[in-house]
Amino acid sequence: MVLNEMDNGGPEQEDNRLLEPDVIAKGNILESFTESKETQELIHSLRLAHENLTLREAVLEKFKVIMDKYQEQPHLLDSHLEWMLKLLLDIIRDEASPPSLIHLAFQFLYIISKVRGYKTFLRLFPHEVVDMQPVLDMLVCQNPKDCMTWETRYMLLLWLSVTCLIPFDLARLDGNISSIEGGSRASTMDRILTVAKSYLIVSDKSRDAAAVLVSRFITRPDVKQKRMADFLDWTLSTLSKSSFQTMEGALVMDGMLQALAQLFKHGKREDCLPYASTVLECLDKCKLSESNQTLLRKLGVKLVQRLGLTFLKPKVAKWRYQRGFRSLAANLQISGDGPITQKTDNTGAVKEEEEEEEEYDIPGEVENVVEQLLIGLKDKDTIVRWSAAKGIGRLTGRLPKELADDVVGSVLECFSFQETDSAWHGGCLALAELGRRGLLLPSRLSGVVPVILKGLTYDEKRGACSVGSNVRDSACYVSWAFARAYDPMELRPFVQQIASALVIAAIFDRDINCRRAASAAFQENVGRQGTFPHGIDILTAADYFAVRNRANCFLNISVYIAGFPEYTQPMIDHLVQMKINHWDGVIRELSAQALHNLTTQAPEYMTNEVLPKLLSLAVGTDLHTRHGAILACAEITHALSQIAEENKRSISSYLDEKILEGLKQIHLELYRRQLYRGLGGELMRRAVCTLIEKLSLSKMPFKEDPIIGGWQWLINDSLQSLHLVSSNARQQTKESAVYALAALYDEYYCIGEEGANPAQQDQLVKQYISGLQSHEEMVRCGFSLALGALPKFLLKGKFHEVLEGLKTVTSISPETLSFAQSRSDGLKAISKVCQTIGVKGDGSPNEYVCKNNVAQIYNILLDGLNDYTTDSRGDVGAWVREAAMTSLMEVLLLVTQTEPELIDTDVSKQIMCCVAQQSAEKIDRFRAHAGSIFLTLLYFSNPPVPHIPHREELEKIFPRSEALTFNWNAASQAFPKITQLLGLASYRYHVLTGLTVSVGGLTESTVRHSSQSLFDYLKNIQNDMDAMNNFCETLLQVFEDNLLNDRISVPLLKMLDQILANGCFDIFVTEENHPFPMKLLKLCKEESRRSKNVQKLRSSIAVFCGLVQFPGDMRKQVLFQLFLLLCHPFPVIRTTTASQVYEMLITYSDIAEPDVIEEFMTILSDTNWDTDLTLLRKQRNYLCDLMKVPKPLLVTKNK
């Protein structure tokens, strides 16, 4: 269903799992053609631009951009078309205009016609007698094979199609056609026909314009007498000789079919009728329905319907249904008895038709035409079906009542479940056309409405997806058309069914376009019919824009609409019958949650009707049905328990013994049939874990029931076999099992105030801790989170044991280096356990977080911030760092709120500095996470976190007003703030370490903004020697601490290169042998020695070249290092060194005498540094002599 409304909102804000594939088009509502002045200037500039290819393309592209804005509102151009056309035609008609300028003008004309439509635009073209010959001459001069000028030919053909309509015999234009030589020249009629024929077989768009020309030219009174028969003979002959199996044949057939379709559309019936049978016969022989060319099949259907209309007399069927008032305003003014009057009038019209209808014979060919159109309704392509549907509507309007009714019956045969979705879609389009034209009499509604209701929920699974969204969309179109076509009294018996079906489609359909189509159809019915219950209220909640978010429809809008009793039960029934067995798992989950929300509207119906049905489906044979039914049972039961709790009643008062037994039997039956294993086992495990969670939260009376042991076995087995679950389902399975475990233990394992059974507690904790030693990463993940989810009574006396087990999971060993996910989950579990057991300063380490173990907890979490493990997946250590930051924040805030004295100065400083370092690093998402935590700790006020270093300065850098809105993801916003922390002594080392990775990274935007922020900071402290010395000392310390650590050292070398190149250390250039550059040189030599890392060596070369700017003895040391690298074993390093040294000498030309520099550079540029090392060493040694630097000596390796 085509809807014109524009969505000015943002994209669907849904969870990633709920995102829909549909692309939502957005547009702007324009008020007028605002670029008229700019367009005028563009057209005037054509005379200057046409000679220059660049200017020509720029002008053309600019005009396209302007015009394309009006594609959806082309009528805004109407008042400007005339002057645009005049300016362009002046250029075309000017004899001084070169061909390139004329073609450019025609390109402009084509763009205008494309946007406004050629039918409207052509009316403005000059079409006097004097225009015909110049246009024809210009067209004859064109080269049909020139692919660069097709726009010119297209527009000339269209222009000629207008000028050939002049009301004079064309023979009068020819005068005396005998030439001086005694021969004869072709008449104007023959010239036009020859041109038209030649362009009907070309491969470009001119073919379409030629078809328009033919239809208007052949139907002229003088031409049809002399040339129509010959032209049709030529067309049919060409058609019969062509084959759609070849590309050339398909193009020729396309042109012929277009010409015939246009000819039978514009020609008079009496002129075309004698040829119609012959054309139809030829068309049958072509067997276009077997072609795989969509356009040919569409043109075939289009021509067939035109032939059918030619066979039938052009008259309006008097038997058709006439509603009377078509205006909405008139409908609203009708009095209460208005519809009855209309109905009476319509009945009278039918009787009058029966008396006055002329009886005439229907040609036999009409049956063939109808049959082909019915076949077209089932075509695989939408445009063919749409053309066939329009043909059915037009043809039926000219048939007698009985035959028309037969056609309607044939259309209804498309709605068999043996038919494909294409047939259903075509049938819906045809019904909409028939209804819209008043050809579907009210007596047929009782048979049509049930079909439409089925169409609104049509969904057939095909492989891993489904078909049917187009059927549902077209069924909405039928409902929309019926609202406009029928009197409210006619549709009154079906109002409840249609209203419920449209509401259900608007909120529960999977596809956004179907939901919006249903909403629009519902809106049309509310306005036109006025009989839909609670129509205005529902429209307010479920309008075109509100239904764009699927989760919102299922979980929120549905609850509001279900508050109207007419819709409650149909909505619940639809979810149970159509949605919990849906092929898409997300829809099944949403449907179960929707049933939870709807339970409050009909608790008795859910208990007595829905739950018994779901319990039988939950142990059925179909996997998807079983999954959806189990989830629905879980959600409905949980909702009923909440209702019972609100009414202070037991859940047993809502659920009888049979239902309780049925809920227990789900697990037992699935276990007995081994449905937890094999195909679908993952789904069943997740579903039953959800069931266990919801039943436990519902406080089902199952204490000490054997089923508890079965449920615990399922949870433990799911955690134990996580590594066997498919990778895309692991996270969901793990979460489902952990949620179920927490709810189950909390409800069924607590024995009064005493807590857990000691033996049971020991067994559980020991089992879960032993699972942490597994060689499978996912098993470790599962049992880590399981320990984190244990209730307090099961952790009592076991905290130290659990902490030690989780500490083992979070530590890195050679065997577990790649187990980043398990380390992440282990850190999350430590935080959860700490929050569960609470803090008590002088408590026992086995019972609480206390002064004896709090330091150990901090150290475990802080160690997680140093996890920079990388593998084929990338920086997997980032998951660990993210979990460590979150856990540190949660534990620190927990301790702050209960025992703040357990937080000493060192701990607070270490946490804030480490988080600040993470907020300066290169990955946007993790930088944003760290920044958010940093500001949360800074501004936490209940009570404030103690001992945060430089709190006042931090609050100035990060004002409280910006804390919530600050965008850490944006490098342009984050780094200018972060670099200010370099001025704070406590943060300088960690922030510089983080900045090093960003400045020396690979992401262009991160490198640009981080380096610029660092340079700005350094420029600001140029005159503060203390600040510069502090920065340099910290820089050297970072370098020294990370020597041979490529993660830091390589980016650090890149950063040093940029700092040196930007002159940030110019303050040290005035002093010879300053200790800072000397130490820097020493560290660079140490870092690059014996390295085989090409990236590191290249960065080292750049740093050495930058260090040459510092005077004194170190300059010779730097040159010595560069000369060493000139004879490096790797050719790429030798060439890089030579290139960098050459650039260095240009930049720092004062390091030697000018003549020495010139000779040095000549040797560097003339030497091929890829050749043999023996030759290169001689050249290198000569360069050493030139620069008075000691020659490197070749060291022989000892065997």
PDB file of N, CA, C and O in Angstrom, residues 825-882:
ATOM      1  N   ASP A 825      33.592 -11.987  32.739  1.00  0.00           N
ATOM      2  CA  ASP A 825      32.461 -12.468  33.561  1.00  0.00           C
ATOM      3  C   ASP A 825      32.889 -12.699  35.001  1.00  0.00           C
ATOM      4  O   ASP A 825      32.089 -12.511  35.939  1.00  0.00           O
ATOM      5  N   GLY A 826      34.150 -13.120  35.212  1.00  0.00           N
ATOM      6  CA  GLY A 826      34.646 -13.296  36.576  1.00  0.00           C
ATOM      7  C   GLY A 826      34.667 -11.986  37.343  1.00  0.00           C
ATOM      8  O   GLY A 826      34.284 -11.928  38.521  1.00  0.00           O
ATOM      9  N   LEU A 827      35.106 -10.916  36.686  1.00  0.00           N
ATOM     10  CA  LEU A 827      35.123  -9.601  37.339  1.00  0.00           C
ATOM     11  C   LEU A 827      33.706  -9.111  37.652  1.00  0.00           C
ATOM     12  O   LEU A 827      33.445  -8.527  38.713  1.00  0.00           O
ATOM     13  N   LYS A 828      32.786  -9.348  36.718  1.00  0.00           N
ATOM     14  CA  LYS A 828      31.382  -8.975  36.978  1.00  0.00           C
ATOM     15  C   LYS A 828      30.845  -9.745  38.179  1.00  0.00           C
ATOM     16  O   LYS A 828      30.110  -9.198  39.015  1.00  0.00           O
ATOM     17  N   ALA A 829      31.224 -11.030  38.270  1.00  0.00           N
ATOM     18  CA  ALA A 829      30.737 -11.872  39.375  1.00  0.00           C
ATOM     19  C   ALA A 829      31.262 -11.374  40.715  1.00  0.00           C
ATOM     20  O   ALA A 829      30.536 -11.378  41.720  1.00  0.00           O
ATOM     21  N   ILE A 830      32.522 -10.929  40.755  1.00  0.00           N
ATOM     22  CA  ILE A 830      33.085 -10.417  42.014  1.00  0.00           C
ATOM     23  C   ILE A 830      32.273  -9.230  42.498  1.00  0.00           C
ATOM     24  O   ILE A 830      31.929  -9.127  43.698  1.00  0.00           O
ATOM     25  N   SER A 831      31.933  -8.328  41.579  1.00  0.00           N
ATOM     26  CA  SER A 831      31.129  -7.161  41.951  1.00  0.00           C
ATOM     27  C   SER A 831      29.762  -7.588  42.474  1.00  0.00           C
ATOM     28  O   SER A 831      29.289  -7.072  43.499  1.00  0.00           O
ATOM     29  N   LYS A 832      29.118  -8.546  41.775  1.00  0.00           N
ATOM     30  CA  LYS A 832      27.782  -9.003  42.198  1.00  0.00           C
ATOM     31  C   LYS A 832      27.834  -9.643  43.587  1.00  0.00           C
ATOM     32  O   LYS A 832      26.958  -9.405  44.437  1.00  0.00           O
ATOM     33  N   VAL A 833      28.859 -10.476  43.810  1.00  0.00           N
ATOM     34  CA  VAL A 833      28.984 -11.153  45.103  1.00  0.00           C
ATOM     35  C   VAL A 833      29.180 -10.127  46.213  1.00  0.00           C
ATOM     36  O   VAL A 833      28.574 -10.228  47.292  1.00  0.00           O
ATOM     37  N   CYS A 834      30.029  -9.122  45.950  1.00  0.00           N
ATOM     38  CA  CYS A 834      30.271  -8.085  46.961  1.00  0.00           C
ATOM     39  C   CYS A 834      28.983  -7.338  47.306  1.00  0.00           C
ATOM     40  O   CYS A 834      28.701  -7.049  48.479  1.00  0.00           O
ATOM     41  N   GLN A 835      28.187  -7.034  46.284  1.00  0.00           N
ATOM     42  CA  GLN A 835      26.933  -6.328  46.527  1.00  0.00           C
ATOM     43  C   GLN A 835      25.935  -7.211  47.270  1.00  0.00           C
ATOM     44  O   GLN A 835      25.114  -6.716  48.049  1.00  0.00           O
ATOM     45  N   THR A 836      25.991  -8.515  47.010  1.00  0.00           N
ATOM     46  CA  THR A 836      25.048  -9.427  47.676  1.00  0.00           C
ATOM     47  C   THR A 836      25.355  -9.561  49.162  1.00  0.00           C
ATOM     48  O   THR A 836      24.450  -9.493  49.999  1.00  0.00           O
ATOM     49  N   ILE A 837      26.647  -9.766  49.503  1.00  0.00           N
ATOM     50  CA  ILE A 837      26.969 -10.039  50.913  1.00  0.00           C
ATOM     51  C   ILE A 837      27.113  -8.766  51.739  1.00  0.00           C
ATOM     52  O   ILE A 837      26.988  -8.792  52.961  1.00  0.00           O
ATOM     53  N   GLY A 838      27.417  -7.630  51.087  1.00  0.00           N
ATOM     54  CA  GLY A 838      27.496  -6.375  51.815  1.00  0.00           C
ATOM     55  C   GLY A 838      28.863  -6.125  52.423  1.00  0.00           C
ATOM     56  O   GLY A 838      29.788  -6.940  52.314  1.00  0.00           O
ATOM     57  N   VAL A 839      28.992  -4.958  53.082  1.00  0.00           N
ATOM     58  CA  VAL A 839      30.276  -4.513  53.638  1.00  0.00           C
ATOM     59  C   VAL A 839      30.142  -4.360  55.144  1.00  0.00           C
ATOM     60  O   VAL A 839      29.144  -3.830  55.639  1.00  0.00           O
ATOM     61  N   LYS A 840      31.170  -4.849  55.839  1.00  0.00           N
ATOM     62  CA  LYS A 840      31.233  -4.667  57.300  1.00  0.00           C
ATOM     63  C   LYS A 840      32.701  -4.581  57.674  1.00  0.00           C
ATOM     64  O   LYS A 840      33.440  -5.569  57.525  1.00  0.00           O
ATOM     65  N   GLY A 841      33.130  -3.408  58.114  1.00  0.00           N
ATOM     66  CA  GLY A 841      34.553  -3.147  58.318  1.00  0.00           C
ATOM     67  C   GLY A 841      35.248  -4.179  59.176  1.00  0.00           C
ATOM     68  O   GLY A 841      36.326  -4.667  58.841  1.00  0.00           O
ATOM     69  N   ASP A 842      34.654  -4.515  60.326  1.00  0.00           N
ATOM     70  CA  ASP A 842      35.312  -5.448  61.248  1.00  0.00           C
ATOM     71  C   ASP A 842      34.722  -6.848  61.157  1.00  0.00           C
ATOM     72  O   ASP A 842      34.854  -7.656  62.075  1.00  0.00           O
ATOM     73  N   GLY A 843      34.036  -7.138  60.040  1.00  0.00           N
ATOM     74  CA  GLY A 843      33.428  -8.453  59.874  1.00  0.00           C
ATOM     75  C   GLY A 843      34.449  -9.512  59.478  1.00  0.00           C
ATOM     76  O   GLY A 843      35.634  -9.253  59.269  1.00  0.00           O
ATOM     77  N   SER A 844      33.938 -10.734  59.342  1.00  0.00           N
ATOM     78  CA  SER A 844      34.790 -11.864  58.968  1.00  0.00           C
ATOM     79  C   SER A 844      34.985 -11.883  57.453  1.00  0.00           C
ATOM     80  O   SER A 844      34.045 -11.619  56.691  1.00  0.00           O
ATOM     81  N   PRO A 845      36.195 -12.217  56.974  1.00  0.00           N
ATOM     82  CA  PRO A 845      36.425 -12.299  55.517  1.00  0.00           C
ATOM     83  C   PRO A 845      35.571 -13.371  54.842  1.00  0.00           C
ATOM     84  O   PRO A 845      35.412 -13.345  53.631  1.00  0.00           O
ATOM     85  N   ASN A 846      35.033 -14.301  55.614  1.00  0.00           N
ATOM     86  CA  ASN A 846      34.162 -15.332  55.047  1.00  0.00           C
ATOM     87  C   ASN A 846      32.717 -14.862  54.919  1.00  0.00           C
ATOM     88  O   ASN A 846      31.903 -15.536  54.277  1.00  0.00           O
ATOM     89  N   GLU A 847      32.413 -13.744  55.575  1.00  0.00           N
ATOM     90  CA  GLU A 847      31.028 -13.302  55.638  1.00  0.00           C
ATOM     91  C   GLU A 847      30.783 -11.985  54.882  1.00  0.00           C
ATOM     92  O   GLU A 847      29.717 -11.800  54.298  1.00  0.00           O
ATOM     93  N   TYR A 848      31.783 -11.086  54.909  1.00  0.00           N
ATOM     94  CA  TYR A 848      31.557  -9.742  54.385  1.00  0.00           C
ATOM     95  C   TYR A 848      32.783  -9.246  53.615  1.00  0.00           C
ATOM     96  O   TYR A 848      33.876  -9.807  53.721  1.00  0.00           O
ATOM     97  N   VAL A 849      32.561  -8.143  52.919  1.00  0.00           N
ATOM     98  CA  VAL A 849      33.678  -7.333  52.445  1.00  0.00           C
ATOM     99  C   VAL A 849      34.141  -6.526  53.646  1.00  0.00           C
ATOM    100  O   VAL A 849      33.368  -5.742  54.207  1.00  0.00           O
ATOM    101  N   CYS A 850      35.388  -6.742  54.045  1.00  0.00           N
ATOM    102  CA  CYS A 850      35.854  -6.107  55.287  1.00  0.00           C
ATOM    103  C   CYS A 850      37.279  -5.601  55.081  1.00  0.00           C
ATOM    104  O   CYS A 850      37.854  -5.724  53.995  1.00  0.00           O
ATOM    105  N   LYS A 851      37.856  -5.066  56.160  1.00  0.00           N
ATOM    106  CA  LYS A 851      39.186  -4.474  56.041  1.00  0.00           C
ATOM    107  C   LYS A 851      40.250  -5.505  55.704  1.00  0.00           C
ATOM    108  O   LYS A 851      41.314  -5.165  55.171  1.00  0.00           O
ATOM    109  N   ASN A 852      39.970  -6.786  55.988  1.00  0.00           N
ATOM    110  CA  ASN A 852      40.962  -7.836  55.722  1.00  0.00           C
ATOM    111  C   ASN A 852      40.986  -8.291  54.260  1.00  0.00           C
ATOM    112  O   ASN A 852      41.966  -8.907  53.836  1.00  0.00           O
ATOM    113  N   ASN A 853      39.912  -8.049  53.523  1.00  0.00           N
ATOM    114  CA  ASN A 853      39.893  -8.551  52.126  1.00  0.00           C
ATOM    115  C   ASN A 853      39.617  -7.457  51.092  1.00  0.00           C
ATOM    116  O   ASN A 853      39.656  -7.719  49.892  1.00  0.00           O
ATOM    117  N   VAL A 854      39.312  -6.236  51.545  1.00  0.00           N
ATOM    118  CA  VAL A 854      38.947  -5.193  50.585  1.00  0.00           C
ATOM    119  C   VAL A 854      40.115  -4.839  49.663  1.00  0.00           C
ATOM    120  O   VAL A 854      39.936  -4.599  48.455  1.00  0.00           O
ATOM    121  N   ALA A 855      41.343  -4.858  50.200  1.00  0.00           N
ATOM    122  CA  ALA A 855      42.509  -4.548  49.371  1.00  0.00           C
ATOM    123  C   ALA A 855      42.695  -5.607  48.281  1.00  0.00           C
ATOM    124  O   ALA A 855      43.030  -5.297  47.131  1.00  0.00           O
ATOM    125  N   GLN A 856      42.458  -6.881  48.665  1.00  0.00           N
ATOM    126  CA  GLN A 856      42.571  -7.959  47.682  1.00  0.00           C
ATOM    127  C   GLN A 856      41.560  -7.784  46.552  1.00  0.00           C
ATOM    128  O   GLN A 856      41.873  -7.974  45.367  1.00  0.00           O
ATOM    129  N   ILE A 857      40.338  -7.375  46.926  1.00  0.00           N
ATOM    130  CA  ILE A 857      39.284  -7.169  45.918  1.00  0.00           C
ATOM    131  C   ILE A 857      39.681  -6.047  44.966  1.00  0.00           C
ATOM    132  O   ILE A 857      39.583  -6.175  43.742  1.00  0.00           O
ATOM    133  N   TYR A 858      40.176  -4.920  45.538  1.00  0.00           N
ATOM    134  CA  TYR A 858      40.604  -3.805  44.681  1.00  0.00           C
ATOM    135  C   TYR A 858      41.705  -4.248  43.720  1.00  0.00           C
ATOM    136  O   TYR A 858      41.699  -3.908  42.534  1.00  0.00           O
ATOM    137  N   ASN A 859      42.661  -5.014  44.238  1.00  0.00           N
ATOM    138  CA  ASN A 859      43.802  -5.426  43.406  1.00  0.00           C
ATOM    139  C   ASN A 859      43.365  -6.338  42.256  1.00  0.00           C
ATOM    140  O   ASN A 859      43.866  -6.220  41.142  1.00  0.00           O
ATOM    141  N   ILE A 860      42.410  -7.234  42.529  1.00  0.00           N
ATOM    142  CA  ILE A 860      41.915  -8.127  41.468  1.00  0.00           C
ATOM    143  C   ILE A 860      41.271  -7.292  40.359  1.00  0.00           C
ATOM    144  O   ILE A 860      41.519  -7.510  39.163  1.00  0.00           O
ATOM    145  N   LEU A 861      40.449  -6.320  40.787  1.00  0.00           N
ATOM    146  CA  LEU A 861      39.738  -5.507  39.802  1.00  0.00           C
ATOM    147  C   LEU A 861      40.690  -4.574  39.055  1.00  0.00           C
ATOM    148  O   LEU A 861      40.556  -4.366  37.839  1.00  0.00           O
ATOM    149  N   LEU A 862      41.678  -4.012  39.772  1.00  0.00           N
ATOM    150  CA  LEU A 862      42.642  -3.128  39.111  1.00  0.00           C
ATOM    151  C   LEU A 862      43.526  -3.886  38.124  1.00  0.00           C
ATOM    152  O   LEU A 862      43.906  -3.359  37.081  1.00  0.00           O
ATOM    153  N   ASP A 863      43.844  -5.133  38.459  1.00  0.00           N
ATOM    154  CA  ASP A 863      44.626  -5.955  37.524  1.00  0.00           C
ATOM    155  C   ASP A 863      43.886  -6.137  36.203  1.00  0.00           C
ATOM    156  O   ASP A 863      44.499  -6.253  35.142  1.00  0.00           O
ATOM    157  N   GLY A 864      42.560  -6.169  36.268  1.00  0.00           N
ATOM    158  CA  GLY A 864      41.763  -6.313  35.048  1.00  0.00           C
ATOM    159  C   GLY A 864      41.933  -5.146  34.094  1.00  0.00           C
ATOM    160  O   GLY A 864      41.769  -5.301  32.875  1.00  0.00           O
ATOM    161  N   LEU A 865      42.300  -3.968  34.640  1.00  0.00           N
ATOM    162  CA  LEU A 865      42.489  -2.792  33.783  1.00  0.00           C
ATOM    163  C   LEU A 865      43.787  -2.863  32.980  1.00  0.00           C
ATOM    164  O   LEU A 865      44.019  -2.041  32.092  1.00  0.00           O
ATOM    165  N   ASN A 866      44.635  -3.817  33.285  1.00  0.00           N
ATOM    166  CA  ASN A 866      45.890  -3.985  32.547  1.00  0.00           C
ATOM    167  C   ASN A 866      45.804  -5.115  31.530  1.00  0.00           C
ATOM    168  O   ASN A 866      46.831  -5.548  31.004  1.00  0.00           O
ATOM    169  N   ASP A 867      44.594  -5.599  31.271  1.00  0.00           N
ATOM    170  CA  ASP A 867      44.425  -6.704  30.318  1.00  0.00           C
ATOM    171  C   ASP A 867      44.303  -6.127  28.905  1.00  0.00           C
ATOM    172  O   ASP A 867      43.284  -5.545  28.537  1.00  0.00           O
ATOM    173  N   TYR A 868      45.363  -6.311  28.134  1.00  0.00           N
ATOM    174  CA  TYR A 868      45.365  -5.819  26.746  1.00  0.00           C
ATOM    175  C   TYR A 868      45.576  -6.982  25.771  1.00  0.00           C
ATOM    176  O   TYR A 868      46.249  -6.844  24.759  1.00  0.00           O
ATOM    177  N   THR A 869      44.961  -8.112  26.102  1.00  0.00           N
ATOM    178  CA  THR A 869      45.103  -9.303  25.260  1.00  0.00           C
ATOM    179  C   THR A 869      44.505  -9.049  23.878  1.00  0.00           C
ATOM    180  O   THR A 869      43.425  -8.462  23.752  1.00  0.00           O
ATOM    181  N   THR A 870      45.225  -9.485  22.853  1.00  0.00           N
ATOM    182  CA  THR A 870      44.691  -9.407  21.485  1.00  0.00           C
ATOM    183  C   THR A 870      44.796 -10.777  20.836  1.00  0.00           C
ATOM    184  O   THR A 870      45.706 -11.550  21.130  1.00  0.00           O
ATOM    185  N   ASP A 871      43.833 -11.086  19.990  1.00  0.00           N
ATOM    186  CA  ASP A 871      43.883 -12.311  19.194  1.00  0.00           C
ATOM    187  C   ASP A 871      43.249 -12.022  17.834  1.00  0.00           C
ATOM    188  O   ASP A 871      43.136 -10.855  17.441  1.00  0.00           O
ATOM    189  N   SER A 872      42.813 -13.035  17.136  1.00  0.00           N
ATOM    190  CA  SER A 872      42.249 -12.836  15.798  1.00  0.00           C
ATOM    191  C   SER A 872      40.979 -11.995  15.830  1.00  0.00           C
ATOM    192  O   SER A 872      40.570 -11.432  14.818  1.00  0.00           O
ATOM    193  N   ARG A 873      40.363 -11.890  17.004  1.00  0.00           N
ATOM    194  CA  ARG A 873      39.134 -11.091  17.134  1.00  0.00           C
ATOM    195  C   ARG A 873      39.433  -9.615  17.388  1.00  0.00           C
ATOM    196  O   ARG A 873      38.538  -8.791  17.391  1.00  0.00           O
ATOM    197  N   GLY A 874      40.712  -9.295  17.652  1.00  0.00           N
ATOM    198  CA  GLY A 874      41.088  -7.916  17.938  1.00  0.00           C
ATOM    199  C   GLY A 874      41.454  -7.743  19.397  1.00  0.00           C
ATOM    200  O   GLY A 874      41.968  -8.666  20.054  1.00  0.00           O
ATOM    201  N   ASP A 875      41.170  -6.561  19.941  1.00  0.00           N
ATOM    202  CA  ASP A 875      41.504  -6.242  21.333  1.00  0.00           C
ATOM    203  C   ASP A 875      40.437  -6.825  22.258  1.00  0.00           C
ATOM    204  O   ASP A 875      39.557  -6.126  22.756  1.00  0.00           O
ATOM    205  N   VAL A 876      40.541  -8.135  22.517  1.00  0.00           N
ATOM    206  CA  VAL A 876      39.540  -8.784  23.381  1.00  0.00           C
ATOM    207  C   VAL A 876      39.726  -8.386  24.838  1.00  0.00           C
ATOM    208  O   VAL A 876      38.799  -8.503  25.652  1.00  0.00           O
ATOM    209  N   GLY A 877      40.921  -7.891  25.172  1.00  0.00           N
ATOM    210  CA  GLY A 877      41.135  -7.427  26.543  1.00  0.00           C
ATOM    211  C   GLY A 877      40.246  -6.250  26.896  1.00  0.00           C
ATOM    212  O   GLY A 877      40.012  -5.977  28.088  1.00  0.00           O
ATOM    213  N   ALA A 878      39.724  -5.559  25.877  1.00  0.00           N
ATOM    214  CA  ALA A 878      38.832  -4.415  26.139  1.00  0.00           C
ATOM    215  C   ALA A 878      37.579  -4.865  26.887  1.00  0.00           C
ATOM    216  O   ALA A 878      37.031  -4.112  27.698  1.00  0.00           O
ATOM    217  N   TRP A 879      37.110  -6.097  26.632  1.00  0.00           N
ATOM    218  CA  TRP A 879      35.935  -6.601  27.367  1.00  0.00           C
ATOM    219  C   TRP A 879      36.260  -6.689  28.856  1.00  0.00           C
ATOM    220  O   TRP A 879      35.440  -6.356  29.709  1.00  0.00           O
ATOM    221  N   VAL A 880      37.489  -7.160  29.144  1.00  0.00           N
ATOM    222  CA  VAL A 880      37.909  -7.313  30.550  1.00  0.00           C
ATOM    223  C   VAL A 880      38.038  -5.936  31.187  1.00  0.00           C
ATOM    224  O   VAL A 880      37.580  -5.717  32.317  1.00  0.00           O
ATOM    225  N   ARG A 881      38.663  -5.016  30.481  1.00  0.00           N
ATOM    226  CA  ARG A 881      38.841  -3.666  31.043  1.00  0.00           C
ATOM    227  C   ARG A 881      37.491  -3.001  31.307  1.00  0.00           C
ATOM    228  O   ARG A 881      37.296  -2.333  32.319  1.00  0.00           O
ATOM    229  N   GLU A 882      36.551  -3.201  30.392  1.00  0.00           N
ATOM    230  CA  GLU A 882      35.219  -2.619  30.577  1.00  0.00           C
ATOM    231  C   GLU A 882      34.548  -3.185  31.820  1.00  0.00           C
ATOM    232  O   GLU A 882      33.985  -2.447  32.643  1.00  0.00           O
TER     233      GLU A 882
END
